[in-house]
mmCIF file of C-alpha atoms in Angstrom:
data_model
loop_
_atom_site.group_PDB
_atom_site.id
_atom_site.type_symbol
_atom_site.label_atom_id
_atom_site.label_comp_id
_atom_site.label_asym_id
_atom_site.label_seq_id
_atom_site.Cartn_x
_atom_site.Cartn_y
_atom_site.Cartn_z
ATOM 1 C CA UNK A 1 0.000 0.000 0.000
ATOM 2 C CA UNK A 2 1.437 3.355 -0.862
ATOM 3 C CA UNK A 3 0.713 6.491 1.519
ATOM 4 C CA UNK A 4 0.221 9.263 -0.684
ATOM 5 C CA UNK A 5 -3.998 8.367 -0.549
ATOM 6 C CA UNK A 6 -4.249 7.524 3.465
ATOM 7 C CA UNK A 7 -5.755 10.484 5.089
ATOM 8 C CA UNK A 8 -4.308 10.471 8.850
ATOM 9 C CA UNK A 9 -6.813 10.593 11.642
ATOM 10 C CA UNK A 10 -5.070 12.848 14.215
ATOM 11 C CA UNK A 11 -4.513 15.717 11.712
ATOM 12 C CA UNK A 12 -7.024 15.147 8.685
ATOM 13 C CA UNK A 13 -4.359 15.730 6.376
ATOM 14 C CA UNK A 14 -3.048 13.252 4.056
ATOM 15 C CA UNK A 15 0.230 10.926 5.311
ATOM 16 C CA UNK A 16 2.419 11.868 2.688
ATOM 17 C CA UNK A 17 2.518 15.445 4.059
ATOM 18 C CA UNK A 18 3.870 14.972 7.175
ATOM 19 C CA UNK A 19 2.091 17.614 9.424
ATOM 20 C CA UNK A 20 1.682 16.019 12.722
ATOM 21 C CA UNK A 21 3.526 13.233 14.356
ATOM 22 C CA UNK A 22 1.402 10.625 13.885
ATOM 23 C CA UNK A 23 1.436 11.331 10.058
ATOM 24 C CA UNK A 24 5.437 11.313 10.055
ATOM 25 C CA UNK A 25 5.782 7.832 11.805
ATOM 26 C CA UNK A 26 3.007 6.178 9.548
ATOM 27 C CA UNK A 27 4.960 7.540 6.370
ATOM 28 C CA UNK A 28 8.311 5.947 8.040
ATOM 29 C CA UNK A 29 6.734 2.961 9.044
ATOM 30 C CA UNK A 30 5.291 2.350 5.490
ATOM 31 C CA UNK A 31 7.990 4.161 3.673
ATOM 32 C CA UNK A 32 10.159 0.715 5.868
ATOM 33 C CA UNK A 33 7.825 -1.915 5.066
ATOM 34 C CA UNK A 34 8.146 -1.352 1.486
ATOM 35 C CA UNK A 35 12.076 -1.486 1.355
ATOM 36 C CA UNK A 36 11.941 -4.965 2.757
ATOM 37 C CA UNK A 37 12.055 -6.549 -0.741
ATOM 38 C CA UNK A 38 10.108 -8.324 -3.134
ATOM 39 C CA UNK A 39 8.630 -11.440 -0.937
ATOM 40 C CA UNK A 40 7.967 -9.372 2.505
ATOM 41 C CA UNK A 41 4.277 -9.115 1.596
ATOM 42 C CA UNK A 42 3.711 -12.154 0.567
ATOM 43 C CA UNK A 43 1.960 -14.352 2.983
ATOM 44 C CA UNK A 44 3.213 -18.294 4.257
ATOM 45 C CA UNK A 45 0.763 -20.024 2.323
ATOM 46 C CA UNK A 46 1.514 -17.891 -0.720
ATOM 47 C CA UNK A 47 5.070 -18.539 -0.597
ATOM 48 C CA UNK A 48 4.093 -22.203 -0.097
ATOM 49 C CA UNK A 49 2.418 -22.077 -3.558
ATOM 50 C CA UNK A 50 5.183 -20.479 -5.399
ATOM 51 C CA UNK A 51 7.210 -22.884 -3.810
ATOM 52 C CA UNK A 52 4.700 -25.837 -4.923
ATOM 53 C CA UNK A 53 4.743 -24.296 -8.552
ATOM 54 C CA UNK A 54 8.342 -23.564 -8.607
ATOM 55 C CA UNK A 55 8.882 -28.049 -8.023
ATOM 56 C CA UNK A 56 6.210 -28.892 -10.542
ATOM 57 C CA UNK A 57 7.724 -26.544 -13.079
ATOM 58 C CA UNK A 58 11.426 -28.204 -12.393
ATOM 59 C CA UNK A 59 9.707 -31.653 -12.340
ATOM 60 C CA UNK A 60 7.909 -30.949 -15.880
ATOM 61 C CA UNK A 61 11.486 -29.549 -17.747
ATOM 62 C CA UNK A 62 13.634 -32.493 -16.161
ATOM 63 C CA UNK A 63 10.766 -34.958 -17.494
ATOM 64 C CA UNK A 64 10.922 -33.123 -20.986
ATOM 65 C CA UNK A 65 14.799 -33.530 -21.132
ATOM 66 C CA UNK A 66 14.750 -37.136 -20.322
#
């Protein structure tokens, strides 16, 4: 989720503005979570399926080559 739409409810003012505290540690916060990389949203059982996927697709190409 970006933060230049979330409105913040202390000041009224959007996020990505920074007027009141509350608005400057919810921009840092979010401005963290999405430096984290590509997979830190992802959820366990999402990551299980990829994984799941990622195996089937190796089993199908060494089957091919065989």
């Amino acid at each position: 989720m970006t933060y230049d739409r979330l409105v913040c409810a202390n000041c009224a003012a959007p996020v990505n503005e920074g007027r009141c505290p509350v608005c400057r540690a919810s921009r840092a916060r979010l401005q963290q979570d999405q430096g984290q990389g590509a997979f830190a949203g992802l959820s366990p059982a999402m990551l299980v399926a990829l994984l799941v996927v990622l195996v089937g697709a190796l089993a199908l190409l060494a089957h091919q080559t065989v």
